[in-house]
Structure formats: C-alpha cells, structure tokens
C-alpha cells in the first residue's frame, strides 16, 4: 500500500535540503573578513584624518571630502573585498554584502559606544551607493582573478 502524502513529504524535504545547501554561508570567514574590513577602513580613515587634520574636516568642499575621505576608504574596502571574493567559490555577492553589513554594524555599535549616544554618520547617503558599487566591483574583480588563478594551475 502506497501512501500519497509520503511522496509529497519526500519532495518537500528534498526541496528544503536543496534550499539549505544553496543558502549555506561560511560564517567564520564572513566574521573574519568583517573585522578585517572594519579595521582596514578605520586605519585608512584615521590616517587620512591625521594627514588632513581634524580641524579641516568641516572646511572641506564636497569634492575634496569625496576625494580625500571617501575614495581612500572605498579603495581599501575594494581591495579587502576583492581578496575575499577571489577565494569565495559560491554566492560571492551574498557573502560580500553580508561582510559589509556586519562591518558597518560593528562600526556603528563601536562609534555609538564611544560617542555615548546613537550616532548616524551624516554622510550615509553617500556611503550607501559607494558601498554598493564597491561590493559589485569586488565581486567582478574577485571572480576575474579566481578565473586567472584556476587557469594558471
């Protein structure tokens, strides 16, 4: 005697197991690169502030702020994320997005703790598109170099 629901249950379990396999993330590497991303961007930002001077931050024009503060951090973030993307074989875009989100959350929590209140950067409207572009560019660059490494070996 064959039970009709048994086949449906098997199909449902198969779909769930395939979905689980397809959505598995490497959380250890995500947290490792999130911390590395946060530290690298913080170091570049601190170095830029020391070179330009904290008193000159408010005097910078929008273009100067973009060139002297946003661009170096975006470039370092691009390099870090590209190295991560190169080693990531599946769901690279999802992994990079998760790294950036966790890194930004860590940064927000740390900065809010230092400031003693919830602190939202006034440049968030600029930071968001730059982060999206950096993630997409790092995905492309990392996959390109992954292909170059596979051809060389």
GROMACS .gro file of C-alpha atoms in nm:
model
  153
    1UNK     CA    1   0.000   0.000   0.000
    2UNK     CA    2   0.138   0.338  -0.102
    3UNK     CA    3   0.064   0.648   0.098
    4UNK     CA    4   0.006   0.955  -0.121
    5UNK     CA    5   0.139   1.200   0.139
    6UNK     CA    6   0.469   1.018   0.171
    7UNK     CA    7   0.576   1.123  -0.178
    8UNK     CA    8   0.478   1.483  -0.112
    9UNK     CA    9   0.673   1.482   0.215
   10UNK     CA   10   0.980   1.341   0.041
   11UNK     CA   11   0.959   1.609  -0.228
   12UNK     CA   12   0.918   1.884   0.031
   13UNK     CA   13   1.217   1.755   0.229
   14UNK     CA   14   1.424   1.740  -0.090
   15UNK     CA   15   1.337   2.098  -0.177
   16UNK     CA   16   1.418   2.216   0.176
   17UNK     CA   17   1.753   2.035   0.175
   18UNK     CA   18   1.843   2.183  -0.165
   19UNK     CA   19   1.743   2.529  -0.047
   20UNK     CA   20   1.951   2.481   0.270
   21UNK     CA   21   2.255   2.370   0.071
   22UNK     CA   22   2.216   2.664  -0.167
   23UNK     CA   23   2.190   2.920   0.110
   24UNK     CA   24   2.467   2.799   0.339
   25UNK     CA   25   2.709   3.076   0.423
   26UNK     CA   26   3.061   3.049   0.557
   27UNK     CA   27   3.001   3.246   0.877
   28UNK     CA   28   3.352   3.208   1.017
   29UNK     CA   29   3.510   3.367   0.709
   30UNK     CA   30   3.236   3.630   0.698
   31UNK     CA   31   3.309   3.742   1.055
   32UNK     CA   32   3.684   3.725   0.997
   33UNK     CA   33   3.665   3.946   0.687
   34UNK     CA   34   3.410   4.176   0.852
   35UNK     CA   35   3.656   4.252   1.129
   36UNK     CA   36   3.944   4.283   0.882
   37UNK     CA   37   3.731   4.515   0.663
   38UNK     CA   38   3.639   4.732   0.961
   39UNK     CA   39   3.998   4.756   1.087
   40UNK     CA   40   4.139   4.835   0.740
   41UNK     CA   41   3.884   5.109   0.672
   42UNK     CA   42   3.928   5.252   1.023
   43UNK     CA   43   4.307   5.267   0.977
   44UNK     CA   44   4.277   5.442   0.641
   45UNK     CA   45   4.019   5.684   0.776
   46UNK     CA   46   4.234   5.760   1.082
   47UNK     CA   47   4.544   5.810   0.868
   48UNK     CA   48   4.353   6.042   0.634
   49UNK     CA   49   4.222   6.244   0.927
   50UNK     CA   50   4.572   6.274   1.072
   51UNK     CA   51   4.715   6.392   0.738
   52UNK     CA   52   4.435   6.637   0.656
   53UNK     CA   53   4.369   6.742   1.013
   54UNK     CA   54   4.054   6.702   1.218
   55UNK     CA   55   4.002   7.080   1.222
   56UNK     CA   56   3.986   7.089   0.842
   57UNK     CA   57   3.704   6.837   0.813
   58UNK     CA   58   3.430   7.098   0.823
   59UNK     CA   59   3.616   7.329   0.583
   60UNK     CA   60   3.641   7.071   0.302
   61UNK     CA   61   3.423   7.111  -0.005
   62UNK     CA   62   3.206   6.818  -0.115
   63UNK     CA   63   3.451   6.720  -0.389
   64UNK     CA   64   3.751   6.738  -0.155
   65UNK     CA   65   3.566   6.533   0.105
   66UNK     CA   66   3.484   6.273  -0.158
   67UNK     CA   67   3.843   6.258  -0.288
   68UNK     CA   68   4.028   6.274   0.044
   69UNK     CA   69   3.797   6.074   0.271
   70UNK     CA   70   3.553   5.858   0.076
   71UNK     CA   71   3.783   5.743  -0.208
   72UNK     CA   72   4.070   5.602   0.004
   73UNK     CA   73   3.830   5.410   0.226
   74UNK     CA   74   3.638   5.280  -0.075
   75UNK     CA   75   3.962   5.171  -0.242
   76UNK     CA   76   4.083   4.983   0.066
   77UNK     CA   77   3.740   4.826   0.106
   78UNK     CA   78   3.751   4.723  -0.260
   79UNK     CA   79   4.091   4.556  -0.213
   80UNK     CA   80   3.981   4.368   0.101
   81UNK     CA   81   3.654   4.255  -0.054
   82UNK     CA   82   3.825   4.154  -0.379
   83UNK     CA   83   4.061   3.924  -0.191
   84UNK     CA   84   3.763   3.769  -0.015
   85UNK     CA   85   3.570   3.736  -0.341
   86UNK     CA   86   3.865   3.567  -0.507
   87UNK     CA   87   3.856   3.284  -0.255
   88UNK     CA   88   3.477   3.256  -0.242
   89UNK     CA   89   3.350   2.999  -0.491
   90UNK     CA   90   2.973   3.029  -0.445
   91UNK     CA   91   2.732   3.308  -0.359
   92UNK     CA   92   3.005   3.568  -0.370
   93UNK     CA   93   2.770   3.865  -0.387
   94UNK     CA   94   2.575   3.746  -0.083
   95UNK     CA   95   2.895   3.685   0.116
   96UNK     CA   96   3.038   4.028   0.030
   97UNK     CA   97   2.713   4.205   0.113
   98UNK     CA   98   2.700   4.024   0.447
   99UNK     CA   99   3.061   4.120   0.522
  100UNK     CA  100   2.990   4.488   0.456
  101UNK     CA  101   2.665   4.488   0.655
  102UNK     CA  102   2.827   4.321   0.958
  103UNK     CA  103   3.130   4.551   0.932
  104UNK     CA  104   2.906   4.857   0.923
  105UNK     CA  105   2.701   4.730   1.217
  106UNK     CA  106   3.019   4.672   1.419
  107UNK     CA  107   3.138   5.021   1.327
  108UNK     CA  108   2.804   5.175   1.421
  109UNK     CA  109   2.799   5.000   1.759
  110UNK     CA  110   3.159   5.091   1.840
  111UNK     CA  111   3.118   5.454   1.733
  112UNK     CA  112   2.789   5.488   1.922
  113UNK     CA  113   2.955   5.347   2.235
  114UNK     CA  114   3.242   5.594   2.202
  115UNK     CA  115   3.006   5.887   2.143
  116UNK     CA  116   2.772   5.780   2.424
  117UNK     CA  117   2.464   5.802   2.200
  118UNK     CA  118   2.335   5.653   1.878
  119UNK     CA  119   2.542   5.811   1.604
  120UNK     CA  120   2.443   5.801   1.240
  121UNK     CA  121   2.706   5.934   1.002
  122UNK     CA  122   2.587   6.245   0.819
  123UNK     CA  123   2.739   6.101   0.502
  124UNK     CA  124   2.526   5.784   0.499
  125UNK     CA  125   2.356   5.893   0.174
  126UNK     CA  126   2.699   5.898   0.007
  127UNK     CA  127   2.832   5.590   0.186
  128UNK     CA  128   2.546   5.364   0.075
  129UNK     CA  129   2.593   5.393  -0.304
  130UNK     CA  130   2.972   5.377  -0.263
  131UNK     CA  131   2.934   5.055  -0.061
  132UNK     CA  132   2.702   4.907  -0.324
  133UNK     CA  133   2.947   4.994  -0.603
  134UNK     CA  134   3.239   4.854  -0.401
  135UNK     CA  135   3.056   4.525  -0.343
  136UNK     CA  136   2.967   4.488  -0.712
  137UNK     CA  137   3.316   4.583  -0.829
  138UNK     CA  138   3.482   4.347  -0.579
  139UNK     CA  139   3.255   4.065  -0.693
  140UNK     CA  140   3.363   4.121  -1.053
  141UNK     CA  141   3.733   4.166  -0.971
  142UNK     CA  142   3.742   3.866  -0.737
  143UNK     CA  143   3.572   3.638  -0.987
  144UNK     CA  144   3.809   3.757  -1.260
  145UNK     CA  145   4.118   3.680  -1.051
  146UNK     CA  146   3.967   3.349  -0.939
  147UNK     CA  147   3.944   3.254  -1.307
  148UNK     CA  148   4.302   3.366  -1.370
  149UNK     CA  149   4.429   3.155  -1.077
  150UNK     CA  150   4.235   2.847  -1.194
  151UNK     CA  151   4.379   2.879  -1.546
  152UNK     CA  152   4.735   2.915  -1.413
  153UNK     CA  153   4.721   2.598  -1.206
   0.00000   0.00000   0.00000
